[in-house]
Amino acid sequence: MKNEQRPIGIFDSGIGGLTVANAIRKVLPHESFIYFGDTAHLPYGDKSPESIRGYALRITRFLLERRCKAIVIACNTASAHAYKEVVRLCGSEVPVINVIDPVARHTAERFDHGQVGVIGTKGTIQSRVYVQRIERLNPRLKVISNATPLLAPMIEEGFFNNQISRTIIRNYLERPNFKKIRAIILGCTHYPLIAREIREITGVDVDIIDSARVVAGEVKTVLSARHLLNPSASAPSYRFYVSDKTAAFEKSTRIFFREQIKLEKSRIWERG
Ligand code: DGL
């Protein structure tokens, strides 16, 4: 297979990263990809940075063995803790795109000054990676972050657009330190699914930064710069692996990818 026809490798702690895969297929309709959801270790948001690095490296090896031409870390928590290690493993031939840097650049350029909010898992927020990256790029911006650990499991269970989800989201977003924000970054791959509910609470004056779209644009830019875009207009192929497969995961994929997909169980943890 020619270099440019190889698939893109995309991974996440679970199936939330399918929002990123979905955005990528919209922007790059001729690209094939292999998706890996580490459902056996979900959620990453509560795991130690060392554990997350170990998982991310093993999954990256799995994707490199399948000759992926680029790796997308479609998980904020893994991007926060394992990006450098994944880049080192991939070497100079295989570019790695994380979900934090493109969004940090986009935010720093789009807003001149003021306060920007970030919500994400405990792991992402405790790493302070959004705060450091954005404030370094634009010192006139102040980044306020709040961990919102109930949101990812709630969405994964298909629990949104109802009274209870609204109460939980409202509780998180109405924290006093978010009072003056002019934009909010959805710092978790699950959150695009509750963007509408967030909008209802924050109102139209607060911009919602949907990382899936920004990251998909970055994947296109990187592949193009490396001459890795697939020139052929043939139908792409998609494969979806998970490390633990349940009927509930398979059912939830429809919510994230906008169509029913077939999950394949991979035994990478069993082989060590
Ligand atoms: N996909 C993860 C992220 O974007 C959230 C879910 C988890 O905690 O594993 O951070």
PDB file of C-alpha atoms and ligand atoms in Angstrom:
ATOM      1  CA  MET A   1       0.000   0.000   0.000  1.00  0.00           C
ATOM      2  CA  LYS A   2       1.303   3.455  -0.928  1.00  0.00           C
ATOM      3  CA  ASN A   3       2.320   5.720   1.907  1.00  0.00           C
ATOM      4  CA  GLU A   4      -0.604   8.126   1.445  1.00  0.00           C
ATOM      5  CA  GLN A   5      -3.176   5.319   1.269  1.00  0.00           C
ATOM      6  CA  ARG A   6      -2.355   4.009   4.715  1.00  0.00           C
ATOM      7  CA  PRO A   7      -4.966   4.633   7.424  1.00  0.00           C
ATOM      8  CA  ILE A   8      -4.904   7.265  10.149  1.00  0.00           C
ATOM      9  CA  GLY A   9      -4.728   5.771  13.670  1.00  0.00           C
ATOM     10  CA  ILE A  10      -7.078   7.353  16.211  1.00  0.00           C
ATOM     11  CA  PHE A  11      -7.357   6.410  19.866  1.00  0.00           C
ATOM     12  CA  ASP A  12      -9.244   7.343  22.997  1.00  0.00           C
ATOM     13  CA  SER A  13      -9.971   5.873  26.408  1.00  0.00           C
ATOM     14  CA  GLY A  14     -13.330   4.746  25.058  1.00  0.00           C
ATOM     15  CA  ILE A  15     -15.831   5.694  22.443  1.00  0.00           C
ATOM     16  CA  GLY A  16     -15.968   9.447  23.127  1.00  0.00           C
ATOM     17  CA  GLY A  17     -13.105   9.923  20.654  1.00  0.00           C
ATOM     18  CA  LEU A  18     -15.527   8.873  17.932  1.00  0.00           C
ATOM     19  CA  THR A  19     -16.674  12.525  17.935  1.00  0.00           C
ATOM     20  CA  VAL A  20     -13.168  13.357  16.668  1.00  0.00           C
ATOM     21  CA  ALA A  21     -13.220  10.433  14.178  1.00  0.00           C
ATOM     22  CA  ASN A  22     -16.563  11.698  12.907  1.00  0.00           C
ATOM     23  CA  ALA A  23     -15.217  15.229  12.461  1.00  0.00           C
ATOM     24  CA  ILE A  24     -12.153  13.819  10.627  1.00  0.00           C
ATOM     25  CA  ARG A  25     -14.244  11.824   8.169  1.00  0.00           C
ATOM     26  CA  LYS A  26     -16.282  14.946   7.390  1.00  0.00           C
ATOM     27  CA  VAL A  27     -13.187  17.022   6.659  1.00  0.00           C
ATOM     28  CA  LEU A  28     -11.239  14.170   4.994  1.00  0.00           C
ATOM     29  CA  PRO A  29     -13.830  11.915   3.340  1.00  0.00           C
ATOM     30  CA  HIS A  30     -11.223   9.841   1.432  1.00  0.00           C
ATOM     31  CA  GLU A  31      -9.107   8.924   4.413  1.00  0.00           C
ATOM     32  CA  SER A  32      -9.336   5.476   5.995  1.00  0.00           C
ATOM     33  CA  PHE A  33      -8.779   5.090   9.705  1.00  0.00           C
ATOM     34  CA  ILE A  34      -8.320   2.577  12.478  1.00  0.00           C
ATOM     35  CA  TYR A  35      -9.922   3.581  15.766  1.00  0.00           C
ATOM     36  CA  PHE A  36      -8.939   2.125  19.123  1.00  0.00           C
ATOM     37  CA  GLY A  37     -11.102   2.685  22.221  1.00  0.00           C
ATOM     38  CA  ASP A  38      -9.483   1.464  25.415  1.00  0.00           C
ATOM     39  CA  THR A  39     -12.791   0.566  27.009  1.00  0.00           C
ATOM     40  CA  ALA A  40     -11.109  -1.915  29.385  1.00  0.00           C
ATOM     41  CA  HIS A  41      -9.360   1.009  31.119  1.00  0.00           C
ATOM     42  CA  LEU A  42     -12.034   3.686  30.839  1.00  0.00           C
ATOM     43  CA  PRO A  43     -12.187   6.273  32.377  1.00  0.00           C
ATOM     44  CA  TYR A  44      -8.688   7.688  31.939  1.00  0.00           C
ATOM     45  CA  GLY A  45      -9.786  10.813  33.818  1.00  0.00           C
ATOM     46  CA  ASP A  46      -9.175   9.125  37.179  1.00  0.00           C
ATOM     47  CA  LYS A  47      -5.989   7.188  36.288  1.00  0.00           C
ATOM     48  CA  SER A  48      -2.424   8.154  37.181  1.00  0.00           C
ATOM     49  CA  PRO A  49      -0.291   9.828  34.482  1.00  0.00           C
ATOM     50  CA  GLU A  50       2.038   6.755  34.503  1.00  0.00           C
ATOM     51  CA  SER A  51      -0.833   4.360  33.786  1.00  0.00           C
ATOM     52  CA  ILE A  52      -2.141   6.579  31.002  1.00  0.00           C
ATOM     53  CA  ARG A  53       1.313   6.760  29.408  1.00  0.00           C
ATOM     54  CA  GLY A  54       1.571   2.955  29.505  1.00  0.00           C
ATOM     55  CA  TYR A  55      -1.831   2.502  27.858  1.00  0.00           C
ATOM     56  CA  ALA A  56      -1.179   5.185  25.229  1.00  0.00           C
ATOM     57  CA  LEU A  57       2.176   3.676  24.221  1.00  0.00           C
ATOM     58  CA  ARG A  58       0.777   0.170  23.885  1.00  0.00           C
ATOM     59  CA  ILE A  59      -2.127   1.378  21.762  1.00  0.00           C
ATOM     60  CA  THR A  60       0.217   3.451  19.604  1.00  0.00           C
ATOM     61  CA  ARG A  61       2.336   0.332  18.962  1.00  0.00           C
ATOM     62  CA  PHE A  62      -0.842  -1.513  17.944  1.00  0.00           C
ATOM     63  CA  LEU A  63      -1.669   1.246  15.441  1.00  0.00           C
ATOM     64  CA  LEU A  64       1.892   1.463  14.108  1.00  0.00           C
ATOM     65  CA  GLU A  65       1.920  -2.320  13.581  1.00  0.00           C
ATOM     66  CA  ARG A  66      -1.107  -1.745  11.341  1.00  0.00           C
ATOM     67  CA  ARG A  67       0.944   0.800   9.371  1.00  0.00           C
ATOM     68  CA  CYS A  68      -0.955   3.926  10.342  1.00  0.00           C
ATOM     69  CA  LYS A  69       0.506   6.996   8.636  1.00  0.00           C
ATOM     70  CA  ALA A  70      -0.429   9.414  11.444  1.00  0.00           C
ATOM     71  CA  ILE A  71      -1.650   9.082  15.024  1.00  0.00           C
ATOM     72  CA  VAL A  72      -4.448  11.178  16.512  1.00  0.00           C
ATOM     73  CA  ILE A  73      -4.696  11.128  20.305  1.00  0.00           C
ATOM     74  CA  ALA A  74      -8.453  11.725  20.443  1.00  0.00           C
ATOM     75  CA  CYS A  75      -8.506  12.011  24.222  1.00  0.00           C
ATOM     76  CA  ASN A  76      -7.705  15.096  26.261  1.00  0.00           C
ATOM     77  CA  THR A  77      -6.474  13.138  29.257  1.00  0.00           C
ATOM     78  CA  ALA A  78      -4.047  11.071  27.153  1.00  0.00           C
ATOM     79  CA  SER A  79      -3.007  14.201  25.224  1.00  0.00           C
ATOM     80  CA  ALA A  80      -2.232  15.913  28.542  1.00  0.00           C
ATOM     81  CA  HIS A  81      -0.128  13.058  29.922  1.00  0.00           C
ATOM     82  CA  ALA A  82       1.283  11.004  27.058  1.00  0.00           C
ATOM     83  CA  TYR A  83       1.789  13.247  24.000  1.00  0.00           C
ATOM     84  CA  LYS A  84       5.582  13.546  24.281  1.00  0.00           C
ATOM     85  CA  GLU A  85       6.050   9.809  24.787  1.00  0.00           C
ATOM     86  CA  VAL A  86       3.798   8.970  21.829  1.00  0.00           C
ATOM     87  CA  VAL A  87       5.729  11.418  19.614  1.00  0.00           C
ATOM     88  CA  ARG A  88       9.000   9.786  20.661  1.00  0.00           C
ATOM     89  CA  LEU A  89       7.659   6.326  19.851  1.00  0.00           C
ATOM     90  CA  CYS A  90       6.349   7.397  16.429  1.00  0.00           C
ATOM     91  CA  GLY A  91       9.625   9.013  15.374  1.00  0.00           C
ATOM     92  CA  SER A  92       9.921  11.538  12.584  1.00  0.00           C
ATOM     93  CA  GLU A  93       8.018   9.527   9.941  1.00  0.00           C
ATOM     94  CA  VAL A  94       4.622   9.378  11.636  1.00  0.00           C
ATOM     95  CA  PRO A  95       3.107  12.696  12.766  1.00  0.00           C
ATOM     96  CA  VAL A  96       1.136  12.790  16.018  1.00  0.00           C
ATOM     97  CA  ILE A  97      -1.781  15.152  16.564  1.00  0.00           C
ATOM     98  CA  ASN A  98      -3.156  15.687  20.050  1.00  0.00           C
ATOM     99  CA  VAL A  99      -6.471  17.338  20.886  1.00  0.00           C
ATOM    100  CA  ILE A 100      -5.074  20.119  23.094  1.00  0.00           C
ATOM    101  CA  ASP A 101      -2.450  22.058  21.102  1.00  0.00           C
ATOM    102  CA  PRO A 102      -4.626  22.889  18.066  1.00  0.00           C
ATOM    103  CA  VAL A 103      -7.397  24.109  20.388  1.00  0.00           C
ATOM    104  CA  ALA A 104      -4.959  26.148  22.497  1.00  0.00           C
ATOM    105  CA  ARG A 105      -3.629  27.836  19.329  1.00  0.00           C
ATOM    106  CA  HIS A 106      -7.123  28.437  17.975  1.00  0.00           C
ATOM    107  CA  THR A 107      -8.247  30.012  21.276  1.00  0.00           C
ATOM    108  CA  ALA A 108      -5.133  32.158  21.701  1.00  0.00           C
ATOM    109  CA  GLU A 109      -5.584  33.566  18.189  1.00  0.00           C
ATOM    110  CA  ARG A 110      -9.329  33.999  18.242  1.00  0.00           C
ATOM    111  CA  PHE A 111      -9.610  35.956  21.504  1.00  0.00           C
ATOM    112  CA  ASP A 112      -7.510  38.997  22.210  1.00  0.00           C
ATOM    113  CA  HIS A 113      -8.072  39.225  25.965  1.00  0.00           C
ATOM    114  CA  GLY A 114     -10.451  38.213  28.775  1.00  0.00           C
ATOM    115  CA  GLN A 115     -11.320  34.967  30.506  1.00  0.00           C
ATOM    116  CA  VAL A 116     -11.735  31.580  28.852  1.00  0.00           C
ATOM    117  CA  GLY A 117     -13.186  28.578  30.683  1.00  0.00           C
ATOM    118  CA  VAL A 118     -12.146  24.958  30.242  1.00  0.00           C
ATOM    119  CA  ILE A 119     -14.017  21.886  31.408  1.00  0.00           C
ATOM    120  CA  GLY A 120     -12.598  18.359  31.341  1.00  0.00           C
ATOM    121  CA  THR A 121     -11.775  15.287  33.384  1.00  0.00           C
ATOM    122  CA  LYS A 122      -9.872  15.540  36.664  1.00  0.00           C
ATOM    123  CA  GLY A 123      -6.726  14.300  34.899  1.00  0.00           C
ATOM    124  CA  THR A 124      -6.881  16.964  32.192  1.00  0.00           C
ATOM    125  CA  ILE A 125      -7.701  19.829  34.542  1.00  0.00           C
ATOM    126  CA  GLN A 126      -5.120  18.837  37.178  1.00  0.00           C
ATOM    127  CA  SER A 127      -2.418  18.727  34.490  1.00  0.00           C
ATOM    128  CA  ARG A 128      -3.094  22.494  33.886  1.00  0.00           C
ATOM    129  CA  VAL A 129      -2.046  21.913  30.317  1.00  0.00           C
ATOM    130  CA  TYR A 130      -4.730  24.179  28.783  1.00  0.00           C
ATOM    131  CA  VAL A 131      -3.865  26.993  31.201  1.00  0.00           C
ATOM    132  CA  GLN A 132      -0.143  26.769  30.455  1.00  0.00           C
ATOM    133  CA  ARG A 133      -0.427  26.460  26.688  1.00  0.00           C
ATOM    134  CA  ILE A 134      -3.031  29.200  26.134  1.00  0.00           C
ATOM    135  CA  GLU A 135      -1.583  31.750  28.574  1.00  0.00           C
ATOM    136  CA  ARG A 136       1.883  31.239  27.077  1.00  0.00           C
ATOM    137  CA  LEU A 137       0.544  31.833  23.571  1.00  0.00           C
ATOM    138  CA  ASN A 138      -1.553  34.830  24.615  1.00  0.00           C
ATOM    139  CA  PRO A 139      -0.683  36.335  28.021  1.00  0.00           C
ATOM    140  CA  ARG A 140      -3.707  38.653  27.829  1.00  0.00           C
ATOM    141  CA  LEU A 141      -6.030  35.674  28.227  1.00  0.00           C
ATOM    142  CA  LYS A 142      -6.804  34.158  31.609  1.00  0.00           C
ATOM    143  CA  VAL A 143      -7.817  30.507  31.575  1.00  0.00           C
ATOM    144  CA  ILE A 144     -10.165  29.298  34.292  1.00  0.00           C
ATOM    145  CA  SER A 145     -10.599  25.537  34.502  1.00  0.00           C
ATOM    146  CA  ASN A 146     -13.044  23.330  36.324  1.00  0.00           C
ATOM    147  CA  ALA A 147     -13.021  19.523  36.456  1.00  0.00           C
ATOM    148  CA  THR A 148     -16.394  18.071  35.516  1.00  0.00           C
ATOM    149  CA  PRO A 149     -15.875  14.348  36.220  1.00  0.00           C
ATOM    150  CA  LEU A 150     -19.539  13.306  36.122  1.00  0.00           C
ATOM    151  CA  LEU A 151     -20.069  14.416  32.551  1.00  0.00           C
ATOM    152  CA  ALA A 152     -18.138  11.760  30.569  1.00  0.00           C
ATOM    153  CA  PRO A 153     -19.713   8.722  32.322  1.00  0.00           C
ATOM    154  CA  MET A 154     -23.112  10.402  32.125  1.00  0.00           C
ATOM    155  CA  ILE A 155     -22.806  10.901  28.356  1.00  0.00           C
ATOM    156  CA  GLU A 156     -21.254   7.450  27.815  1.00  0.00           C
ATOM    157  CA  GLU A 157     -24.424   6.025  29.360  1.00  0.00           C
ATOM    158  CA  GLY A 158     -26.506   7.978  26.845  1.00  0.00           C
ATOM    159  CA  PHE A 159     -27.670  10.243  29.615  1.00  0.00           C
ATOM    160  CA  PHE A 160     -28.122  13.720  28.214  1.00  0.00           C
ATOM    161  CA  ASN A 161     -30.769  16.141  26.998  1.00  0.00           C
ATOM    162  CA  ASN A 162     -32.853  15.439  30.049  1.00  0.00           C
ATOM    163  CA  GLN A 163     -33.694  17.121  33.322  1.00  0.00           C
ATOM    164  CA  ILE A 164     -30.990  15.382  35.351  1.00  0.00           C
ATOM    165  CA  SER A 165     -28.188  16.048  32.862  1.00  0.00           C
ATOM    166  CA  ARG A 166     -29.224  19.703  32.727  1.00  0.00           C
ATOM    167  CA  THR A 167     -29.082  19.950  36.527  1.00  0.00           C
ATOM    168  CA  ILE A 168     -25.592  18.417  36.631  1.00  0.00           C
ATOM    169  CA  ILE A 169     -24.258  20.597  33.802  1.00  0.00           C
ATOM    170  CA  ARG A 170     -25.805  23.720  35.340  1.00  0.00           C
ATOM    171  CA  ASN A 171     -24.213  22.885  38.663  1.00  0.00           C
ATOM    172  CA  TYR A 172     -20.772  22.745  37.067  1.00  0.00           C
ATOM    173  CA  LEU A 173     -21.143  25.784  34.804  1.00  0.00           C
ATOM    174  CA  GLU A 174     -22.644  28.102  37.373  1.00  0.00           C
ATOM    175  CA  ARG A 175     -19.556  27.996  39.557  1.00  0.00           C
ATOM    176  CA  PRO A 176     -18.616  31.569  40.586  1.00  0.00           C
ATOM    177  CA  ASN A 177     -15.209  31.430  38.841  1.00  0.00           C
ATOM    178  CA  PHE A 178     -16.958  30.929  35.474  1.00  0.00           C
ATOM    179  CA  LYS A 179     -19.041  34.125  35.811  1.00  0.00           C
ATOM    180  CA  LYS A 180     -16.925  36.277  33.485  1.00  0.00           C
ATOM    181  CA  ILE A 181     -15.822  33.807  30.825  1.00  0.00           C
ATOM    182  CA  ARG A 182     -16.331  34.801  27.187  1.00  0.00           C
ATOM    183  CA  ALA A 183     -15.682  31.323  25.781  1.00  0.00           C
ATOM    184  CA  ILE A 184     -15.682  27.755  27.016  1.00  0.00           C
ATOM    185  CA  ILE A 185     -13.457  24.970  25.721  1.00  0.00           C
ATOM    186  CA  LEU A 186     -15.026  21.528  25.686  1.00  0.00           C
ATOM    187  CA  GLY A 187     -11.876  19.794  26.962  1.00  0.00           C
ATOM    188  CA  CYS A 188     -13.168  16.251  26.724  1.00  0.00           C
ATOM    189  CA  THR A 189     -14.042  14.310  23.621  1.00  0.00           C
ATOM    190  CA  HIS A 190     -17.482  13.439  24.986  1.00  0.00           C
ATOM    191  CA  TYR A 191     -18.666  16.995  25.445  1.00  0.00           C
ATOM    192  CA  PRO A 192     -19.684  17.920  21.870  1.00  0.00           C
ATOM    193  CA  LEU A 193     -22.763  15.832  22.610  1.00  0.00           C
ATOM    194  CA  ILE A 194     -23.875  18.238  25.325  1.00  0.00           C
ATOM    195  CA  ALA A 195     -22.915  21.419  23.472  1.00  0.00           C
ATOM    196  CA  ARG A 196     -26.562  22.354  23.049  1.00  0.00           C
ATOM    197  CA  GLU A 197     -27.295  21.961  26.741  1.00  0.00           C
ATOM    198  CA  ILE A 198     -24.198  23.994  27.569  1.00  0.00           C
ATOM    199  CA  ARG A 199     -25.332  26.718  25.174  1.00  0.00           C
ATOM    200  CA  GLU A 200     -28.741  26.855  26.889  1.00  0.00           C
ATOM    201  CA  ILE A 201     -27.037  27.469  30.220  1.00  0.00           C
ATOM    202  CA  THR A 202     -24.229  29.832  29.204  1.00  0.00           C
ATOM    203  CA  GLY A 203     -26.294  31.803  26.689  1.00  0.00           C
ATOM    204  CA  VAL A 204     -25.136  33.093  23.321  1.00  0.00           C
ATOM    205  CA  ASP A 205     -22.568  35.526  24.755  1.00  0.00           C
ATOM    206  CA  VAL A 206     -20.217  32.663  25.614  1.00  0.00           C
ATOM    207  CA  ASP A 207     -18.520  31.022  22.617  1.00  0.00           C
ATOM    208  CA  ILE A 208     -18.350  27.248  22.712  1.00  0.00           C
ATOM    209  CA  ILE A 209     -15.090  25.869  21.356  1.00  0.00           C
ATOM    210  CA  ASP A 210     -15.735  22.429  19.935  1.00  0.00           C
ATOM    211  CA  SER A 211     -12.343  20.745  19.771  1.00  0.00           C
ATOM    212  CA  ALA A 212     -13.420  17.936  17.408  1.00  0.00           C
ATOM    213  CA  ARG A 213     -13.792  20.362  14.497  1.00  0.00           C
ATOM    214  CA  VAL A 214     -10.574  22.232  15.265  1.00  0.00           C
ATOM    215  CA  VAL A 215      -8.618  18.970  15.576  1.00  0.00           C
ATOM    216  CA  ALA A 216     -10.004  17.588  12.303  1.00  0.00           C
ATOM    217  CA  GLY A 217      -8.784  20.765  10.572  1.00  0.00           C
ATOM    218  CA  GLU A 218      -5.350  20.278  12.120  1.00  0.00           C
ATOM    219  CA  VAL A 219      -5.193  16.662  10.892  1.00  0.00           C
ATOM    220  CA  LYS A 220      -5.851  17.912   7.363  1.00  0.00           C
ATOM    221  CA  THR A 221      -3.182  20.621   7.661  1.00  0.00           C
ATOM    222  CA  VAL A 222      -0.562  18.186   9.003  1.00  0.00           C
ATOM    223  CA  LEU A 223      -1.263  15.457   6.419  1.00  0.00           C
ATOM    224  CA  SER A 224      -1.186  18.000   3.627  1.00  0.00           C
ATOM    225  CA  ALA A 225       2.120  19.517   4.819  1.00  0.00           C
ATOM    226  CA  ARG A 226       3.654  16.021   4.957  1.00  0.00           C
ATOM    227  CA  HIS A 227       2.216  15.036   1.542  1.00  0.00           C
ATOM    228  CA  LEU A 228       0.291  12.264   3.242  1.00  0.00           C
ATOM    229  CA  LEU A 229      -3.244  13.072   2.059  1.00  0.00           C
ATOM    230  CA  ASN A 230      -4.802  10.177   0.175  1.00  0.00           C
ATOM    231  CA  PRO A 231      -5.078  11.288  -3.469  1.00  0.00           C
ATOM    232  CA  SER A 232      -7.419   8.437  -4.392  1.00  0.00           C
ATOM    233  CA  ALA A 233     -11.171   9.076  -4.295  1.00  0.00           C
ATOM    234  CA  SER A 234     -11.984   5.421  -3.517  1.00  0.00           C
ATOM    235  CA  ALA A 235     -14.269   4.617  -0.600  1.00  0.00           C
ATOM    236  CA  PRO A 236     -12.417   4.747   2.725  1.00  0.00           C
ATOM    237  CA  SER A 237     -12.321   1.831   5.142  1.00  0.00           C
ATOM    238  CA  TYR A 238     -12.938   2.222   8.860  1.00  0.00           C
ATOM    239  CA  ARG A 239     -12.109  -0.294  11.586  1.00  0.00           C
ATOM    240  CA  PHE A 240     -13.077   0.104  15.206  1.00  0.00           C
ATOM    241  CA  TYR A 241     -11.268  -1.832  17.916  1.00  0.00           C
ATOM    242  CA  VAL A 242     -12.023  -1.819  21.623  1.00  0.00           C
ATOM    243  CA  SER A 243     -10.195  -3.528  24.472  1.00  0.00           C
ATOM    244  CA  ASP A 244     -13.445  -4.576  26.123  1.00  0.00           C
ATOM    245  CA  LYS A 245     -16.636  -5.068  24.189  1.00  0.00           C
ATOM    246  CA  THR A 246     -20.145  -4.850  25.573  1.00  0.00           C
ATOM    247  CA  ALA A 247     -23.507  -4.437  23.892  1.00  0.00           C
ATOM    248  CA  ALA A 248     -23.869  -1.073  25.662  1.00  0.00           C
ATOM    249  CA  PHE A 249     -20.643   0.263  24.091  1.00  0.00           C
ATOM    250  CA  GLU A 250     -21.742  -0.898  20.667  1.00  0.00           C
ATOM    251  CA  LYS A 251     -25.110   0.769  21.101  1.00  0.00           C
ATOM    252  CA  SER A 252     -23.548   4.034  22.301  1.00  0.00           C
ATOM    253  CA  THR A 253     -21.310   4.283  19.235  1.00  0.00           C
ATOM    254  CA  ARG A 254     -24.296   5.535  17.260  1.00  0.00           C
ATOM    255  CA  ILE A 255     -24.520   8.581  19.529  1.00  0.00           C
ATOM    256  CA  PHE A 256     -20.876   9.488  18.973  1.00  0.00           C
ATOM    257  CA  PHE A 257     -20.300   8.485  15.341  1.00  0.00           C
ATOM    258  CA  ARG A 258     -23.790   9.235  14.052  1.00  0.00           C
ATOM    259  CA  GLU A 259     -24.187   5.738  12.658  1.00  0.00           C
ATOM    260  CA  GLN A 260     -24.147   2.207  13.986  1.00  0.00           C
ATOM    261  CA  ILE A 261     -20.730   0.606  13.791  1.00  0.00           C
ATOM    262  CA  LYS A 262     -19.306  -2.812  14.440  1.00  0.00           C
ATOM    263  CA  LEU A 263     -16.751  -3.005  17.206  1.00  0.00           C
ATOM    264  CA  GLU A 264     -13.960  -5.598  17.132  1.00  0.00           C
ATOM    265  CA  LYS A 265     -12.440  -6.763  20.356  1.00  0.00           C
ATOM    266  CA  SER A 266      -8.661  -6.532  20.483  1.00  0.00           C
ATOM    267  CA  ARG A 267      -6.648  -8.561  22.974  1.00  0.00           C
ATOM    268  CA  ILE A 268      -3.634  -6.299  23.261  1.00  0.00           C
ATOM    269  CA  TRP A 269      -3.665  -6.312  27.051  1.00  0.00           C
ATOM    270  CA  GLU A 270      -3.814 -10.093  27.157  1.00  0.00           C
ATOM    271  CA  ARG A 271      -0.654 -10.365  25.052  1.00  0.00           C
ATOM    272  CA  GLY A 272       1.102  -7.841  27.321  1.00  0.00           C
TER     273      GLY A 272
HETATM  274  N1  DGL B   1     -12.045  10.817  26.379  1.00  0.00           N
HETATM  275  C1  DGL B   1     -11.561  11.340  27.626  1.00  0.00           C
HETATM  276  C2  DGL B   1     -11.021  12.758  27.420  1.00  0.00           C
HETATM  277  O1  DGL B   1     -11.193  13.368  26.381  1.00  0.00           O
HETATM  278  C3  DGL B   1     -12.627  11.376  28.689  1.00  0.00           C
HETATM  279  C4  DGL B   1     -13.099  10.084  29.241  1.00  0.00           C
HETATM  280  C5  DGL B   1     -12.181   9.436  30.268  1.00  0.00           C
HETATM  281  O2  DGL B   1     -12.048   9.916  31.412  1.00  0.00           O
HETATM  282  O3  DGL B   1     -11.616   8.432  29.909  1.00  0.00           O
HETATM  283  O4  DGL B   1     -10.400  13.274  28.324  1.00  0.00           O
END
